[in-house]
CSV table of C-alpha atoms in Angstrom, one decimal:
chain,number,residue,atom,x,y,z
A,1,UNK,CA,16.7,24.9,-6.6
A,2,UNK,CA,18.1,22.4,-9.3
A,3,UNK,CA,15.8,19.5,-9.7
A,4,UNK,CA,17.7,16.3,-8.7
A,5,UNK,CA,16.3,13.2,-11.4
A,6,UNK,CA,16.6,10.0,-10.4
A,7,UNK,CA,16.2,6.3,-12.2
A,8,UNK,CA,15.8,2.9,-11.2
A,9,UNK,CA,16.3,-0.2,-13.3
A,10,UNK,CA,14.9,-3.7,-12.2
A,11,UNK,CA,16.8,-6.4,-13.7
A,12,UNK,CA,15.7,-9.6,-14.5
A,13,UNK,CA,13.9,-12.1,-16.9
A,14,UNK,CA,11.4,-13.0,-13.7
A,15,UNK,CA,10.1,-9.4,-14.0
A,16,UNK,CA,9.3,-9.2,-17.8
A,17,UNK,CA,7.8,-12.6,-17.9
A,18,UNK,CA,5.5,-11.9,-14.8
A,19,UNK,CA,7.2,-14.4,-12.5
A,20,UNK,CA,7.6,-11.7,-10.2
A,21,UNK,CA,6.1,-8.4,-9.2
A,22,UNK,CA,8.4,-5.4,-9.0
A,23,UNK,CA,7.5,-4.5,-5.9
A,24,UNK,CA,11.2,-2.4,-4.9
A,25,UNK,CA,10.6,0.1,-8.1
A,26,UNK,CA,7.8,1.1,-6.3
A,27,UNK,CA,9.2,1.1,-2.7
A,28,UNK,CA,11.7,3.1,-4.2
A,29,UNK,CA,9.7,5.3,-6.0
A,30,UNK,CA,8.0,6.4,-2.6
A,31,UNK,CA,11.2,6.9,-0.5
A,32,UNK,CA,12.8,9.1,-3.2
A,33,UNK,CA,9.5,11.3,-3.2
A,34,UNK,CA,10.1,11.6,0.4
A,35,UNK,CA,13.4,13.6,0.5
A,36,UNK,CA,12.5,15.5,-2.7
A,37,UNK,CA,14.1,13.2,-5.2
A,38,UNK,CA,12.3,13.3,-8.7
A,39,UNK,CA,11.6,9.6,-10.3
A,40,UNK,CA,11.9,10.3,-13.8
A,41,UNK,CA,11.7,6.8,-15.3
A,42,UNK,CA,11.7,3.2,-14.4
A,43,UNK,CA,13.5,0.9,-16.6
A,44,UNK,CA,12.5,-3.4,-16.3
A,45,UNK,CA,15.0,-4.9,-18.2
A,46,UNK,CA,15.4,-8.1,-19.0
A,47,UNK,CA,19.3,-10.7,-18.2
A,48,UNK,CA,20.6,-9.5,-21.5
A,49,UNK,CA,23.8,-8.3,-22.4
A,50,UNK,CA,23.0,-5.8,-24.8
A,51,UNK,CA,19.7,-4.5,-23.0
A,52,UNK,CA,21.3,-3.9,-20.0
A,53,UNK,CA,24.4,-1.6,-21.4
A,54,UNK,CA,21.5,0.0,-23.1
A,55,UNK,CA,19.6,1.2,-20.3
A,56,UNK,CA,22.9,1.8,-18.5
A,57,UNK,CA,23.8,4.4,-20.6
A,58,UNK,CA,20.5,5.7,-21.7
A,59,UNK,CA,19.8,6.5,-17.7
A,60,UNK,CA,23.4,8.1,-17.3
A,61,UNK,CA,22.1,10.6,-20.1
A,62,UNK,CA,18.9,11.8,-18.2
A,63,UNK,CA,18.9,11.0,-14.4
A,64,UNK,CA,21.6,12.0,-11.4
A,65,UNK,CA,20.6,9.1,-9.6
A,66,UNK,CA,20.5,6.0,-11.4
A,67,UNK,CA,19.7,2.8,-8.3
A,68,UNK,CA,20.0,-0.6,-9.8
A,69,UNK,CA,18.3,-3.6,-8.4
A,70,UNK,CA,18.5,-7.7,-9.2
A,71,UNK,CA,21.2,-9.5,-11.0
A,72,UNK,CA,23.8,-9.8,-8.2
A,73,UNK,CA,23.4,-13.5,-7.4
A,74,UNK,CA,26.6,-15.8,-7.7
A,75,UNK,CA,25.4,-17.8,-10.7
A,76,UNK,CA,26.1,-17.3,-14.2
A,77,UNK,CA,23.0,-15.6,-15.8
A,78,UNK,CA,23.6,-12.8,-12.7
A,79,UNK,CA,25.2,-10.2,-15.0
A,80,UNK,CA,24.9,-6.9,-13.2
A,81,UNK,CA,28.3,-7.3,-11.7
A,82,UNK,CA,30.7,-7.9,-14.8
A,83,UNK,CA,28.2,-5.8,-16.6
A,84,UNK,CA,28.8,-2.3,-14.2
A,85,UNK,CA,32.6,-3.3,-14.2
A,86,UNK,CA,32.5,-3.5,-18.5
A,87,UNK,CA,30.6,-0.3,-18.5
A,88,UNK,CA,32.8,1.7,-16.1
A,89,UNK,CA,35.9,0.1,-17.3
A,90,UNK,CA,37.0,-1.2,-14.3
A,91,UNK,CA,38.7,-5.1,-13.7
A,92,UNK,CA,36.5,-6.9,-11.3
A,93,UNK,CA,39.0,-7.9,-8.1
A,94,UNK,CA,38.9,-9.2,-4.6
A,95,UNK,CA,37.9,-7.0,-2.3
A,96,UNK,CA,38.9,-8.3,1.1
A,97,UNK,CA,36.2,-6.9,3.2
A,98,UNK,CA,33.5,-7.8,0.9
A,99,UNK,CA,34.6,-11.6,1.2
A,100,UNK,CA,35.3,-11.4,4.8
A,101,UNK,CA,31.8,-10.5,5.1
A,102,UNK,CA,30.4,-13.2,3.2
A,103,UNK,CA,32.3,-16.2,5.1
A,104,UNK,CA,31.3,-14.6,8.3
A,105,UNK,CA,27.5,-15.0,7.0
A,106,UNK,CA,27.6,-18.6,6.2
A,107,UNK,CA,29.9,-18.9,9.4
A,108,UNK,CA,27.3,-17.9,11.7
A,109,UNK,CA,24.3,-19.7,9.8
A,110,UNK,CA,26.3,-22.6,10.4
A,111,UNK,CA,26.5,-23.2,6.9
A,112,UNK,CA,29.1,-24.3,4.0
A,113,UNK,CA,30.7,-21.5,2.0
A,114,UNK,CA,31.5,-22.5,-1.7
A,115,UNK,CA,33.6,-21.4,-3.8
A,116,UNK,CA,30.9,-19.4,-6.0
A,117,UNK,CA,29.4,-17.4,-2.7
A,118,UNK,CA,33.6,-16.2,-2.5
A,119,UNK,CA,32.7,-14.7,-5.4
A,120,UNK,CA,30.2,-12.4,-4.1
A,121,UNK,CA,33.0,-10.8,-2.3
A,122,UNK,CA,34.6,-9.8,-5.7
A,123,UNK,CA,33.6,-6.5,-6.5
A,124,UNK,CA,34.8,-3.6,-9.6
A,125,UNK,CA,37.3,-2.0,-8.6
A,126,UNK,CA,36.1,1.4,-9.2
A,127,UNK,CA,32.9,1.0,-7.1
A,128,UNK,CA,32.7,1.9,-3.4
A,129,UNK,CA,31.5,-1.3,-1.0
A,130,UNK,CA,28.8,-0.8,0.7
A,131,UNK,CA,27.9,-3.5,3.3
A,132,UNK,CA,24.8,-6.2,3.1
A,133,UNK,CA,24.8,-6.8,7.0
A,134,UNK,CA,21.1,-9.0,5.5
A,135,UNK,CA,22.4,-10.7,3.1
A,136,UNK,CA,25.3,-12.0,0.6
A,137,UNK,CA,25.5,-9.8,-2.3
A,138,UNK,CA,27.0,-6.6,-1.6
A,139,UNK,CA,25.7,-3.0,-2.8
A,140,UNK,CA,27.9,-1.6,-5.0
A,141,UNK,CA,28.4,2.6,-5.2
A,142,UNK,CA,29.7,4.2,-8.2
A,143,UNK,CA,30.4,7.9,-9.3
A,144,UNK,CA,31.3,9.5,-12.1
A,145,UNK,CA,31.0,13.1,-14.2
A,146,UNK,CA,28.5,14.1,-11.5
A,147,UNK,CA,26.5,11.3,-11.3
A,148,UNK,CA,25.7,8.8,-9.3
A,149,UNK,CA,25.1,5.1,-9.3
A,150,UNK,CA,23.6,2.4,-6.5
A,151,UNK,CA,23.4,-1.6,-7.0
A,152,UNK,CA,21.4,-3.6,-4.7
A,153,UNK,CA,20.7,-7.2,-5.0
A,154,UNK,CA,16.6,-7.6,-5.8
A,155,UNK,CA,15.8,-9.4,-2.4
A,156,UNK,CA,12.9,-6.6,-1.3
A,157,UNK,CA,14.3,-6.8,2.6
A,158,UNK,CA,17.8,-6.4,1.0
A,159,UNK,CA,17.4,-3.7,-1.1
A,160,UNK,CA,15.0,-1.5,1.9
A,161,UNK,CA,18.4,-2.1,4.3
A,162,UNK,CA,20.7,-0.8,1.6
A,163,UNK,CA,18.4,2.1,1.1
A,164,UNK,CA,17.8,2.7,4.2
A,165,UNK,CA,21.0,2.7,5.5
A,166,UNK,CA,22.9,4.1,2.8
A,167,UNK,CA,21.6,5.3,-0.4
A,168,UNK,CA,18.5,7.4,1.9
A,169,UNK,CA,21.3,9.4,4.4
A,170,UNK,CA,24.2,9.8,1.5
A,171,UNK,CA,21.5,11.7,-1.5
A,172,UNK,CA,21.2,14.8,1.2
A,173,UNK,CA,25.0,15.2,1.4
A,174,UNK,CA,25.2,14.9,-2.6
A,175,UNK,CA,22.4,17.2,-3.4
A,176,UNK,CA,21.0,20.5,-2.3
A,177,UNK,CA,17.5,18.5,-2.3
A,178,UNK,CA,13.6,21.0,-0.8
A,179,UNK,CA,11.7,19.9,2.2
A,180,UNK,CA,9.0,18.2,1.2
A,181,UNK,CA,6.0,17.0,3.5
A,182,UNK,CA,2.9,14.8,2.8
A,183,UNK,CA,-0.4,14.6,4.3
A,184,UNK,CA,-3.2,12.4,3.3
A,185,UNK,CA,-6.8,12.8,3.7
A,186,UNK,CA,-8.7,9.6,3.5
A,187,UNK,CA,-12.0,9.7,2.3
A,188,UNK,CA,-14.6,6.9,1.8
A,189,UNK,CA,-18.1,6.8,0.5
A,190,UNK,CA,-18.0,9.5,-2.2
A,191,UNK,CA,-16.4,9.1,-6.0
A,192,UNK,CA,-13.5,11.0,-7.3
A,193,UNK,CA,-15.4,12.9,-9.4
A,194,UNK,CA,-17.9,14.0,-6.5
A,195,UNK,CA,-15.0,14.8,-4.4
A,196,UNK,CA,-13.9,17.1,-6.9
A,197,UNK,CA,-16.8,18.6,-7.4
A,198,UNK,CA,-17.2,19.3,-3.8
A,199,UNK,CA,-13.8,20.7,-3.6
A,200,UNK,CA,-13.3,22.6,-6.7
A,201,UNK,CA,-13.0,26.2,-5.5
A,202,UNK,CA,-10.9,25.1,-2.3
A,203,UNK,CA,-8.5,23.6,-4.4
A,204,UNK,CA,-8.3,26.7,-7.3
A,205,UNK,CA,-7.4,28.6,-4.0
A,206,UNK,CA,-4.4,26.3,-3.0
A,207,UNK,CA,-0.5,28.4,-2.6
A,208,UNK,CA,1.5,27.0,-4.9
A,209,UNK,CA,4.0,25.8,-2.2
A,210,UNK,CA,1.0,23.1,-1.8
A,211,UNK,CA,0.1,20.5,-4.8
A,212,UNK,CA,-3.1,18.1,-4.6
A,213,UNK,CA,-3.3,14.3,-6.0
A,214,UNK,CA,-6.3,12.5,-6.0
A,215,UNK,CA,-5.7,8.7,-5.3
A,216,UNK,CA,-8.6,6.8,-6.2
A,217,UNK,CA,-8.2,2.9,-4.8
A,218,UNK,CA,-10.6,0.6,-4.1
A,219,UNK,CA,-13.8,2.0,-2.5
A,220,UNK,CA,-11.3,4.9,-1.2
A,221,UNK,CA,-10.3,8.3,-2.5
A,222,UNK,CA,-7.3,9.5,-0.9
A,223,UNK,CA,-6.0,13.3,-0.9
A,224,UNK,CA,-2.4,13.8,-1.1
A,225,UNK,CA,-1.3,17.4,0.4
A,226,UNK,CA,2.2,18.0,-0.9
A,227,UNK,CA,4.1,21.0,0.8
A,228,UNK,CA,7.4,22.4,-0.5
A,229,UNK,CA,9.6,24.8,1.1
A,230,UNK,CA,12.7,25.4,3.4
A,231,UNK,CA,11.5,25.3,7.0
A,232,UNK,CA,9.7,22.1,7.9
A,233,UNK,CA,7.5,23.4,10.7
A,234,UNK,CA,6.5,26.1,8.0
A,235,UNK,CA,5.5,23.7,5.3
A,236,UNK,CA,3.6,21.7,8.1
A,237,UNK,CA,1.2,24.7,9.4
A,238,UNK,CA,0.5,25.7,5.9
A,239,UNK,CA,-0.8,22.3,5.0
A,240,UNK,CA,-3.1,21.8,8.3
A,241,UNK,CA,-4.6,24.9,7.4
A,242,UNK,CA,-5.7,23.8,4.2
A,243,UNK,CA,-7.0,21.0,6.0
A,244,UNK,CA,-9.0,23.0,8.0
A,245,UNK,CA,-10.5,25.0,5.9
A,246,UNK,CA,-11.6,21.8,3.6
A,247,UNK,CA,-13.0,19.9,6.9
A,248,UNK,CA,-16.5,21.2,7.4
A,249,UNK,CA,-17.2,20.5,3.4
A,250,UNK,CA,-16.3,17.1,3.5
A,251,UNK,CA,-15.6,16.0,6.7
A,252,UNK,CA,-19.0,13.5,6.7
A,253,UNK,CA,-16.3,10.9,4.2
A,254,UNK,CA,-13.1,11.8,6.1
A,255,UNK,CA,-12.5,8.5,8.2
A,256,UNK,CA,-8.7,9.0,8.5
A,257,UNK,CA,-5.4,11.2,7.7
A,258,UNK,CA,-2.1,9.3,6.7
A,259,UNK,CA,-1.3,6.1,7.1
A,260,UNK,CA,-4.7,5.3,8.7
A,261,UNK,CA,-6.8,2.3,7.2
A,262,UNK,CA,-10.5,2.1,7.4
A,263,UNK,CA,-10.6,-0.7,9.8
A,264,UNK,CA,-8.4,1.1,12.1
A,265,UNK,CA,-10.3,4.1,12.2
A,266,UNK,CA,-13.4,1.9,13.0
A,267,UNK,CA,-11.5,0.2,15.7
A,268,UNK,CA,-10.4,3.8,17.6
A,269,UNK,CA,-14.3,4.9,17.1
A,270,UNK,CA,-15.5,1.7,18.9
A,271,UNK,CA,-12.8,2.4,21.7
A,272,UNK,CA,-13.8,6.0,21.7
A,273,UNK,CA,-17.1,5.2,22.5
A,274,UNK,CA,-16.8,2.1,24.7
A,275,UNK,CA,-19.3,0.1,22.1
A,276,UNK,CA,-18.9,-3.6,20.7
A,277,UNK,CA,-19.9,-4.8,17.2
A,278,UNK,CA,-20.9,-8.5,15.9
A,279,UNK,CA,-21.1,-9.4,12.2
A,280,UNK,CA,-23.2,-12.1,10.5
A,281,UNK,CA,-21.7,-12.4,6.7
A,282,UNK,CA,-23.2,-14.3,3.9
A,283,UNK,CA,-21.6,-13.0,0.4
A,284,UNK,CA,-18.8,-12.0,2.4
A,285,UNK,CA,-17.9,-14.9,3.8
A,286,UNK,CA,-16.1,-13.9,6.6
A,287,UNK,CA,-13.7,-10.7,4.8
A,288,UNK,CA,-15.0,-8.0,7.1
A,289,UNK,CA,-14.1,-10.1,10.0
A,290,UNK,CA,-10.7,-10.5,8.9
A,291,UNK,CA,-10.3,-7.2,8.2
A,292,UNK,CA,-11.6,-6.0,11.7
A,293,UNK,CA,-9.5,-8.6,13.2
A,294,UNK,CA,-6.3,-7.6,10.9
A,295,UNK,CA,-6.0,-4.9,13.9
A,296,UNK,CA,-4.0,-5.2,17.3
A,297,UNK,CA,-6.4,-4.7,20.6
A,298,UNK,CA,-10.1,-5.9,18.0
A,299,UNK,CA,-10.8,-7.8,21.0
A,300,UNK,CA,-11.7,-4.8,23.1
A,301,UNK,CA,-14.7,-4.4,20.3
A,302,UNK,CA,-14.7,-6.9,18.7
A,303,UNK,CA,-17.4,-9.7,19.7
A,304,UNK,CA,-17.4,-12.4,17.6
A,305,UNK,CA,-19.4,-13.5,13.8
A,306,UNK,CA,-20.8,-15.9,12.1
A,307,UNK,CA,-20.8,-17.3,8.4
A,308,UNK,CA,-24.9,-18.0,8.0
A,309,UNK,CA,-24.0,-19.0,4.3
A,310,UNK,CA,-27.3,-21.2,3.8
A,311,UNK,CA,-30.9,-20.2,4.4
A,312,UNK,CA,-31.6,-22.6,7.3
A,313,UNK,CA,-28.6,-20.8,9.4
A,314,UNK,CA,-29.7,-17.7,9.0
A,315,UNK,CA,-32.8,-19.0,10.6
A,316,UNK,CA,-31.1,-21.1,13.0
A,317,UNK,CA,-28.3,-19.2,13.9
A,318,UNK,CA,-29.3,-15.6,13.6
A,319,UNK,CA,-33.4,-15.8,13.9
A,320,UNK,CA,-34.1,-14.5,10.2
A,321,UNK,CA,-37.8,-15.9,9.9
A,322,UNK,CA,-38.8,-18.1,8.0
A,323,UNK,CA,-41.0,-16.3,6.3
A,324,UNK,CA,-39.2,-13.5,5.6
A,325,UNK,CA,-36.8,-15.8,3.6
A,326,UNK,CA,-39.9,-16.9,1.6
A,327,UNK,CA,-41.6,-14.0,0.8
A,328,UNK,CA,-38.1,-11.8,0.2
A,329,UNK,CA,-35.4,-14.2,-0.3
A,330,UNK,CA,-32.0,-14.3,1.3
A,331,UNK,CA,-30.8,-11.4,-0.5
A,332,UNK,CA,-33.5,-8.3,0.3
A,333,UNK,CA,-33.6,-5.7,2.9
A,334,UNK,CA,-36.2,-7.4,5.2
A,335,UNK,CA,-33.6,-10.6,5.6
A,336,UNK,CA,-30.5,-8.5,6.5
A,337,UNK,CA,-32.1,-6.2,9.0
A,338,UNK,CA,-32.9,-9.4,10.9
A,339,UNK,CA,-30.0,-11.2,10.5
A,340,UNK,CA,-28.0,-7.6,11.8
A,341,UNK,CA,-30.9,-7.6,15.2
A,342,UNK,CA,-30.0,-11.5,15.5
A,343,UNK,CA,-26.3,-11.1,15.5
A,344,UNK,CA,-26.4,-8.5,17.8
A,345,UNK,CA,-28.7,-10.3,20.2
A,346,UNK,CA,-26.9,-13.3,19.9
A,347,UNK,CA,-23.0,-11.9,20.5
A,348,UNK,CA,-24.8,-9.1,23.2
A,349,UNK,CA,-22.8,-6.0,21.4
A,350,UNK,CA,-23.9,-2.5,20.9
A,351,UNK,CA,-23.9,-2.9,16.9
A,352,UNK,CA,-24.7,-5.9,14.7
A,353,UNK,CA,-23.6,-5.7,11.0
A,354,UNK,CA,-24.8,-8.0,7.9
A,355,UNK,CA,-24.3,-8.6,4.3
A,356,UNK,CA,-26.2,-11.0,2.1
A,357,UNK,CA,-25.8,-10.7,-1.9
A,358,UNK,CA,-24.9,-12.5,-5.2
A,359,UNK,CA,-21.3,-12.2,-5.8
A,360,UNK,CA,-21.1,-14.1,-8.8
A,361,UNK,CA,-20.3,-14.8,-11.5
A,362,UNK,CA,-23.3,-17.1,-11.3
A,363,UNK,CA,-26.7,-16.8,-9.5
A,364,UNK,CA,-27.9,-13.5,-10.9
A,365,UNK,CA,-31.8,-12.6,-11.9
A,366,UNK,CA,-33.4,-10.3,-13.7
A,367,UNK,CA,-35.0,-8.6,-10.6
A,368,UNK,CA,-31.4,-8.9,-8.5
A,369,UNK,CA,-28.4,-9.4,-10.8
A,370,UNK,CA,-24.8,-10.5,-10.1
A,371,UNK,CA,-23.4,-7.5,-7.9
A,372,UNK,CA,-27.0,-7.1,-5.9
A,373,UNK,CA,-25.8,-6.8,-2.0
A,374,UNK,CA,-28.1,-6.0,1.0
A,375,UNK,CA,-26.0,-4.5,4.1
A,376,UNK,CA,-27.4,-3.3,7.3
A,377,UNK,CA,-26.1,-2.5,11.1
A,378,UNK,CA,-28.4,-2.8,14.1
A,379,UNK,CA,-28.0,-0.7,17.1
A,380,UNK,CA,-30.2,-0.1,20.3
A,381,UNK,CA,-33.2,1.5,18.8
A,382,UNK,CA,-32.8,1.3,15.0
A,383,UNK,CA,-31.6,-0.4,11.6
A,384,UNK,CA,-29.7,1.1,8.9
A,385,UNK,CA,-30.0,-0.2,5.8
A,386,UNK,CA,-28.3,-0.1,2.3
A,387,UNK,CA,-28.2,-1.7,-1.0
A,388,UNK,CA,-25.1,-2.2,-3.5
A,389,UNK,CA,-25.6,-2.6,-7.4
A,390,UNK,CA,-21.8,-3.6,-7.9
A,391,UNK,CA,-19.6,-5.6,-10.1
A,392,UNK,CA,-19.4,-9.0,-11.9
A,393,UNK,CA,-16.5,-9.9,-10.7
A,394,UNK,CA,-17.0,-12.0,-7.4
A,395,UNK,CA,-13.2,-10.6,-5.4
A,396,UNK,CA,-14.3,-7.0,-6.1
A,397,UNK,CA,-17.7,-7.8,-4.6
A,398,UNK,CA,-16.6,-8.6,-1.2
A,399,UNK,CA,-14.1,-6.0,-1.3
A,400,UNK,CA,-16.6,-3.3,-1.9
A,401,UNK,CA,-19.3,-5.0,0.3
A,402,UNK,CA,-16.5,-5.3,3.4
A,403,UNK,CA,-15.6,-1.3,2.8
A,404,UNK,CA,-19.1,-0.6,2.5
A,405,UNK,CA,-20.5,-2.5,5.8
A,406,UNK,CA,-17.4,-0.6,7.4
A,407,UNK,CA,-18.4,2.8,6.4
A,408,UNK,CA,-22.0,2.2,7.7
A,409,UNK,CA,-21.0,1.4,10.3
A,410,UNK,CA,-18.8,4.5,11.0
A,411,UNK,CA,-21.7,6.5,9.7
A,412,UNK,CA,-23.9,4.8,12.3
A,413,UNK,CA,-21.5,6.0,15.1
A,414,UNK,CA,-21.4,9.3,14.2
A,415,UNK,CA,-24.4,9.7,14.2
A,416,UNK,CA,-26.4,7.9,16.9
């Protein structure tokens, strides 16, 4: 089966001087993947005359599928339009639909056409319309010598209809394109390396109508499963076999498969076993409550926190003694195992969690340096306790602390 090579060029001077974050390559990226569609470059160029013919044609020369986004606006330094017409030789003309379109949109926002959104409707006239039912710029299809060509303004909810609607159902009817299904396996608490360590002789033993990725992020590693093949139900069985055999040796970091976050899978645990967690936060200020929170149906578990950022609160509030706080300081094992047993008392839940550290940049010491965290969680008849030697950079110290407090407490769970 021919491989079918695709490229997408973002246009516009925003993107190369960091005004704006090319989100839709990326977007794209991802649906292509979906159906099979190879990504075999992604061009940012820049509202330039020159450029732009330039990538144009150096795209027609590798890819089949060549999707074009930004540059379809109404004013001047907007070139895609007259710039696909130059390059496909075509005039640009009215096309009646296309403007009909466009008054109806302002026409129903209650709003005054002028004479430059007419414009909009004004399309090559070698190009196929294709309706923007979300906005006013219309995509614009093209084909020629076998290939293909999409333009879609660079409005992210604009573009995702287009796609969505037309680009995503049309490819399959253009191409002969494989079956292609992903699982992911989301792991937390071990290293990339580890994992692959762990996994090394289970992956050597993989068909070859399954590929592995590791996706390191943030505190995660995620396994990508790719499956290729012609029957979908096929492709599907294969890849939860693999699974299976690949659960006992690491199913103790597993917390999810898919789209599953970390917080969610926390939330369905809690739920599973009809338990309730508090949190009392110091370095984190409050992130791991947002991010239990983030979820639909958290109050069913969820109990409540609190922020005991200064020393007399977490005396006050959560009952660390005072004492403890003297002889150990805020940021030791002894202080958050009592501020985890306080929380808990205080909000009456089956789990209390706790973090206390020096994010940084400032505060560090010689004995606990910038990235020194104490976390703990507090059940019935115990205390779990666990200390973080992370980063200088204060953002990436709650992040890590919130995924770590998460992950103990998912561990504590499991195992009580």
């Amino acid at each position: 089966m021919k491989v079918v090579r695709a490229e997408i060029i973002a246009i516009g001077d925003e993107l190369l001087y960091g005004q704006i974050v090319d989100t839709n390559s990326h977007w794209i990226s991802q649906e292509l993947d979906l159906i099979g569609v190879k990504v075999v470059r992604k061009t940012t160029v820049g509202d330039d005359r020159k450029d732009m013919l330039a990538a144009f044609a150096s795209a027609e020369a590798r890819a089949d599928i060549i999707l074009i986004t930004g540059g379809l606006g109404p004013t001047q330094d907007d070139l895609t339009k007259p710039l696909m017409a130059e390059y496909f030789d075509c005039p640009i003309v009215e096309n009646p639909y296309a403007v009909k379109a466009v008054t109806e949109f302002f026409q129903k926002r209650g709003r005054e056409i002028t004479p430059l959104n007419i414009l909009q409707g004004h399309l090559p006239s070698c190009c196929t319309y294709v309706p923007n039912e979300v906005g006013t710029a219309p995509g614009m299809w093209f084909e020629r010598n076998g290939k293909y060509w999409m333009s879609m303004p660079g409005v992210p909810h604009e573009m995702k209809k287009l796609m969505k609607d037309f680009v995503l159902p049309k490819l399959p009817t253009l191409f002969s394109l494989p079956v292609i299904i992903h699982r992911m396996i989301k792991t937390v608490g071990i290293g990339e390396s580890w994992l692959a360590d762990l996994i090394r002789d289970w992956e050597s033993a993989l068909p070859s109508t399954i590929r592995l990725a590791y996706l390191p992020s943030l505190g995660h590693v995620k396994l990508r499963l790719t499956g290729f093949g012609t029957v979908k139900s096929e492709i599907g069985k294969s890849i939860q076999h693999q699974i299976d055999l690949i659960l006992p040796k690491i199913e103790q970091y597993i917390y999810g498969y898919d789209t599953e976050s970390l917080e969610q899978a926390i939330g369905m645990l809690l739920n599973q076993h009809y338990k309730t967690v508090a949190l009392a936060e110091s370095c984190t200020g409050g992130y791991i409550s947002h991010l239990i929170t983030s979820i639909s149906g958290s109050s069913s578990y969820f109990q409540g926190s609190v922020i005991p950022y200064h020393n007399q609160f977490k005396n006050e509030i959560v009952g660390v003694k005072e004492e403890t706080l003297l002889s150990f300081g805020a940021v030791s094992e002894e202080t958050v195992t009592e501020m985890a047993i306080g929380v808990r008392e205080l909000f009456k839940s089956d789990y209390g969690l706790s973090s206390s550290g020096i994010a940084g940049p400032e505060g560090g010491t010689t004995e606990k340096p910038v990235g020194t965290v104490w976390i703990a969680c507090a059940g019935e008849e115990f205390v779990e306790t666990k200390k973080l030697q992370l980063t200088q950079d204060r953002m990436l110290n709650i992040q890590l602390t919130g995924i770590a407090v998460l992950n103990l407490l998912r561990i504590c769970i499991l195992k009580k």
